[in-house]
Short mmCIF file of C-alpha atoms in Angstrom, two decimals:
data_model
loop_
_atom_site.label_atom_id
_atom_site.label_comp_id
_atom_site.label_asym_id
_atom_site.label_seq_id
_atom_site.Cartn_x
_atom_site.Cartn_y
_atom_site.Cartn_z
CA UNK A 1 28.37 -0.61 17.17
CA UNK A 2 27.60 -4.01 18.93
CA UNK A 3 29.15 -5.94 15.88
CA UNK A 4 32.92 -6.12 16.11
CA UNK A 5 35.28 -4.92 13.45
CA UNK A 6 37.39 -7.59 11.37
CA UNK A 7 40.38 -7.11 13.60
CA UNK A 8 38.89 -6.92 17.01
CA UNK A 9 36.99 -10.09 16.30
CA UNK A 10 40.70 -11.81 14.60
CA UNK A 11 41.82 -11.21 18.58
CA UNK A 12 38.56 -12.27 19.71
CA UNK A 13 38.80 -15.53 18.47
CA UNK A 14 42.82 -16.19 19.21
CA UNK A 15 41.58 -14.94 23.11
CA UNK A 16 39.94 -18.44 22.95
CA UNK A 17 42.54 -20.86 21.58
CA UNK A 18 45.69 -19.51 23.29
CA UNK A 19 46.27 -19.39 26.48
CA UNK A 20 49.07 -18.82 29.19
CA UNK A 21 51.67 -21.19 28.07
CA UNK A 22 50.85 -21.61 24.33
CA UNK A 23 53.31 -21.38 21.57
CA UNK A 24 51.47 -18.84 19.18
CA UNK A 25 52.41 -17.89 15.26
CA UNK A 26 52.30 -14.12 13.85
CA UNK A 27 52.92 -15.23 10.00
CA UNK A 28 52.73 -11.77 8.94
CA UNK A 29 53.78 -9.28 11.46
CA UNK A 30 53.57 -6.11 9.49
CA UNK A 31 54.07 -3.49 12.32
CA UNK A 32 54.13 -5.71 15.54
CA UNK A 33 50.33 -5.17 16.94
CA UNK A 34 49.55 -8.71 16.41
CA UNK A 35 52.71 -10.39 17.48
CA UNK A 36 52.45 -8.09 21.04
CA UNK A 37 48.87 -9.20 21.13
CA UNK A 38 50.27 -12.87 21.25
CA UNK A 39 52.99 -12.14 23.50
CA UNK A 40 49.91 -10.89 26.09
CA UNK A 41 48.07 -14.42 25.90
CA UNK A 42 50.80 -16.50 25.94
CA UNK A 43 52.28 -14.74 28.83
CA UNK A 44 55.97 -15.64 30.10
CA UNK A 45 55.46 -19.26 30.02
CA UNK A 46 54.45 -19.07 26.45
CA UNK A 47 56.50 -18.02 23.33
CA UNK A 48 55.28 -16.63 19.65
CA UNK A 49 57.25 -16.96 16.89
CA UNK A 50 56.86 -13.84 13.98
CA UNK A 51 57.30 -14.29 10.42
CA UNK A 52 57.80 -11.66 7.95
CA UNK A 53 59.78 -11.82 4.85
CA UNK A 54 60.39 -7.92 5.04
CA UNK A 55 63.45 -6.27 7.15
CA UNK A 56 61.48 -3.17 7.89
CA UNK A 57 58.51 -5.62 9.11
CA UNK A 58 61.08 -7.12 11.64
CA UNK A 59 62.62 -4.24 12.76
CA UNK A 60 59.23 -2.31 13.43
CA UNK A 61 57.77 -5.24 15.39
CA UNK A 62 60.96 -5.78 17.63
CA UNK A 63 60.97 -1.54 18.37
CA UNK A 64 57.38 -2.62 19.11
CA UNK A 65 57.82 -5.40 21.68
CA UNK A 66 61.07 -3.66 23.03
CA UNK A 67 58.62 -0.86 24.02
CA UNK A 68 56.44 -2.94 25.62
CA UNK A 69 58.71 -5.29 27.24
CA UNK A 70 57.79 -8.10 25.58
CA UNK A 71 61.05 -8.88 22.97
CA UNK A 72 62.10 -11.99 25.47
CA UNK A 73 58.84 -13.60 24.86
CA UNK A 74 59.43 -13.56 21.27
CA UNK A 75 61.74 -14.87 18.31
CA UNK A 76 61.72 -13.32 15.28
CA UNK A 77 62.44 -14.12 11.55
CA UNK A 78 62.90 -12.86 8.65
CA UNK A 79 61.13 -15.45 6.40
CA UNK A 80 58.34 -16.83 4.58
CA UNK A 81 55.41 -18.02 7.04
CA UNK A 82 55.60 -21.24 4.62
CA UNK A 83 59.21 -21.87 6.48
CA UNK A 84 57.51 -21.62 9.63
CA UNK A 85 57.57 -25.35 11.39
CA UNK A 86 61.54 -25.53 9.80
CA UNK A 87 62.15 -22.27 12.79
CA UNK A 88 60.52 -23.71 15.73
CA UNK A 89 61.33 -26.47 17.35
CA UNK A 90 59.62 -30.00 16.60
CA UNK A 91 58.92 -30.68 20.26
CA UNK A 92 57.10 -27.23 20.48
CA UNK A 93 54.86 -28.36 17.07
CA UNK A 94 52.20 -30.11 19.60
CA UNK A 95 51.71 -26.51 21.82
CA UNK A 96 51.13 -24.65 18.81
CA UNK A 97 47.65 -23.56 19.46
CA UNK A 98 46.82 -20.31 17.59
CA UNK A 99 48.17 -18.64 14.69
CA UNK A 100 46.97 -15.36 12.82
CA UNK A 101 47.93 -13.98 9.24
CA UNK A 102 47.04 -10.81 7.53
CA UNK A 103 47.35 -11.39 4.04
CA UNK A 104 47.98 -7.93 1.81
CA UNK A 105 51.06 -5.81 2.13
CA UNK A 106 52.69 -4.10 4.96
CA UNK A 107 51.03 -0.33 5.53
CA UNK A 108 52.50 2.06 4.34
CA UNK A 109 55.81 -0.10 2.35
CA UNK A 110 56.41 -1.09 -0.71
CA UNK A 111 52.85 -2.42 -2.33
CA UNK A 112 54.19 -5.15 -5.04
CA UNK A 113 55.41 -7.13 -1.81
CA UNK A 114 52.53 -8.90 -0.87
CA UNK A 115 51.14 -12.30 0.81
CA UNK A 116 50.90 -14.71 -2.26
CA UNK A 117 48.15 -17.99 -2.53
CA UNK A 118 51.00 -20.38 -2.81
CA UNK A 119 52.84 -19.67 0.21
CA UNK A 120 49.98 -18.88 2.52
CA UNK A 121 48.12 -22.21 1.99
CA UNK A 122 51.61 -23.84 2.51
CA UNK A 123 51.48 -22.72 5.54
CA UNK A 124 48.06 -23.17 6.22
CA UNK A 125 48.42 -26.88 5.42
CA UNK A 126 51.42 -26.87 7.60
CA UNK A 127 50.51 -25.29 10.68
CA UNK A 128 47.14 -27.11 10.32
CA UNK A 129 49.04 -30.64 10.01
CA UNK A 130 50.52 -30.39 13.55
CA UNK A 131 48.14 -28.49 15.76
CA UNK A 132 46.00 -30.39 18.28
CA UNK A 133 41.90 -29.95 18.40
CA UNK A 134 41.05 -26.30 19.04
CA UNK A 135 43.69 -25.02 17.85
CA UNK A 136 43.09 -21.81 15.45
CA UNK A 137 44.42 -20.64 12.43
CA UNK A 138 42.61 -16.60 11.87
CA UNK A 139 43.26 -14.76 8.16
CA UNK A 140 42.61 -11.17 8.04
CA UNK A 141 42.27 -11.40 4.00
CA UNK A 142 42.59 -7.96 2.78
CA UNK A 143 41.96 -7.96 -0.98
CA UNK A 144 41.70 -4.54 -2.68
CA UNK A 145 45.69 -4.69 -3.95
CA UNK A 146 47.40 -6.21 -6.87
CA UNK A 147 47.06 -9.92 -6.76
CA UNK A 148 44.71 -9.66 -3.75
CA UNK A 149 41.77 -11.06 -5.79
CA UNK A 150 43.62 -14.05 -7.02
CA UNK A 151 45.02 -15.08 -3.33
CA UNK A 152 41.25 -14.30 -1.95
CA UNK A 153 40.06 -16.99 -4.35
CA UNK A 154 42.27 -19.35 -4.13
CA UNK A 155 42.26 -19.49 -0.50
CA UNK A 156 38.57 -19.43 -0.18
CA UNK A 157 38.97 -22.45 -2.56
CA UNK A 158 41.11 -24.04 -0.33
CA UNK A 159 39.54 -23.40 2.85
CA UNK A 160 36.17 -24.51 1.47
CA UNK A 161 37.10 -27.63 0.12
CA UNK A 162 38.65 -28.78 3.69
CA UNK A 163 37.47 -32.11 5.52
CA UNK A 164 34.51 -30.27 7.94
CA UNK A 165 35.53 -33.63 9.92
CA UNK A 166 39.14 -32.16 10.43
CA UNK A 167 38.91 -28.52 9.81
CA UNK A 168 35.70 -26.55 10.50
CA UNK A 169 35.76 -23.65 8.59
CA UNK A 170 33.97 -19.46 9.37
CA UNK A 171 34.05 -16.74 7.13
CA UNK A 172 33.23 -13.57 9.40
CA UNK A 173 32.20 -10.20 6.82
CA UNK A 174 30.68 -7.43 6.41
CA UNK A 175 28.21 -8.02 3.37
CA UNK A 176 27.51 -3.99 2.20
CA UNK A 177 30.64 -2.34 2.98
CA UNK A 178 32.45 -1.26 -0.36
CA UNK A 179 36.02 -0.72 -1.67
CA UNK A 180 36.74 -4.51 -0.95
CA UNK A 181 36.76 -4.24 3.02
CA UNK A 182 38.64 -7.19 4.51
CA UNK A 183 36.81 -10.35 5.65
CA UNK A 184 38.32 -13.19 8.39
CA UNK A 185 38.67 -16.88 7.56
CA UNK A 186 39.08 -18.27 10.59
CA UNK A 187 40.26 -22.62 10.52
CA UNK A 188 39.79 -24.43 13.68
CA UNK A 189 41.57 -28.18 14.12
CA UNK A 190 38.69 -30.31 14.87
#
């Protein structure tokens, strides 16, 4: 298939916002593939900083980067990606250039803890309010759980209804695949 998958196009597009040096956000780092991802483009003179407001999230992404060498390039913590900017430091807001959520539940946990509408467009709004131009905020909306519906549509709400001056806006999707197959909304600081 020429056409790449929702998740190899999410690291597609990060590839071209962070760089060596970045500061980079993993607001959801379920099992730790994103967050190492991160820790690869940023390299040693970068840093990402993981969010997850479950302990088995945490734990299963710092086995991951311990694995791969990667834990010093990393701080994680246990907390809502809306508290993001209040755990890295102010002077480190500016370098923020990419950030990437997938909004669901964590495989294979507990499926009533999920991403909810209100606290990912906090963050949105947040992240969004002190990146530079270029930088890149990438959803991986997954839908097909409880609630999933409701935080699809209200963040396609949101998303749409941001200043194309500021923010320009992609939706990336697969039109006929069934079962609610996830879709990327991908925000880039104008």
């Amino acid at each position: 298939m020429n056409l790449d998958r929702v998740l190899p196009f999410s690291h597609e597009l990060m590839k071209k916002a962070v760089t060596e040096g970045d500061i980079a956000i993993d607001a959801t780092c379920g099992n730790g593939h994103d967050t190492l991802f991160l820790a690869g483009l940023t390299k040693e003179s970068g840093h990402v900083y993981g969010f997850d407001i479950q302990k088995d999230a945490i734990e299963a992404t710092a086995a991951r980067l311990k694995e791969n060498n990667a834990a010093h390039q990393v701080t994680l913590n246990e907390a809502s990606h809306a508290e993001a900017l209040q755990y890295i430091p102010e002077e480190r807001h500016p370098n923020i250039r990419g950030a990437i959520f997938n909004l669901g539940f964590l495989p294979g946990s507990d499926k009533t803890v999920v991403t909810t509408p209100e606290h990912t467009i906090e963050a949105i709004d947040n992240i969004l309010s002190v990146m530079e131009k270029g930088g890149l905020v990438v959803l991986v909306v997954y839908h097909g759980h409880e609630g999933g519906k409701t935080e699809k549509e209200r963040v396609m709400e949101y998303a749409g209804n941001l200043d194309q001056r500021s923010v320009h806006v992609l939706k990336y999707e697969f039109l006929n695949q069934k079962n609610n197959a996830p879709f990327i909304v991908a925000l880039e600081k104008a």
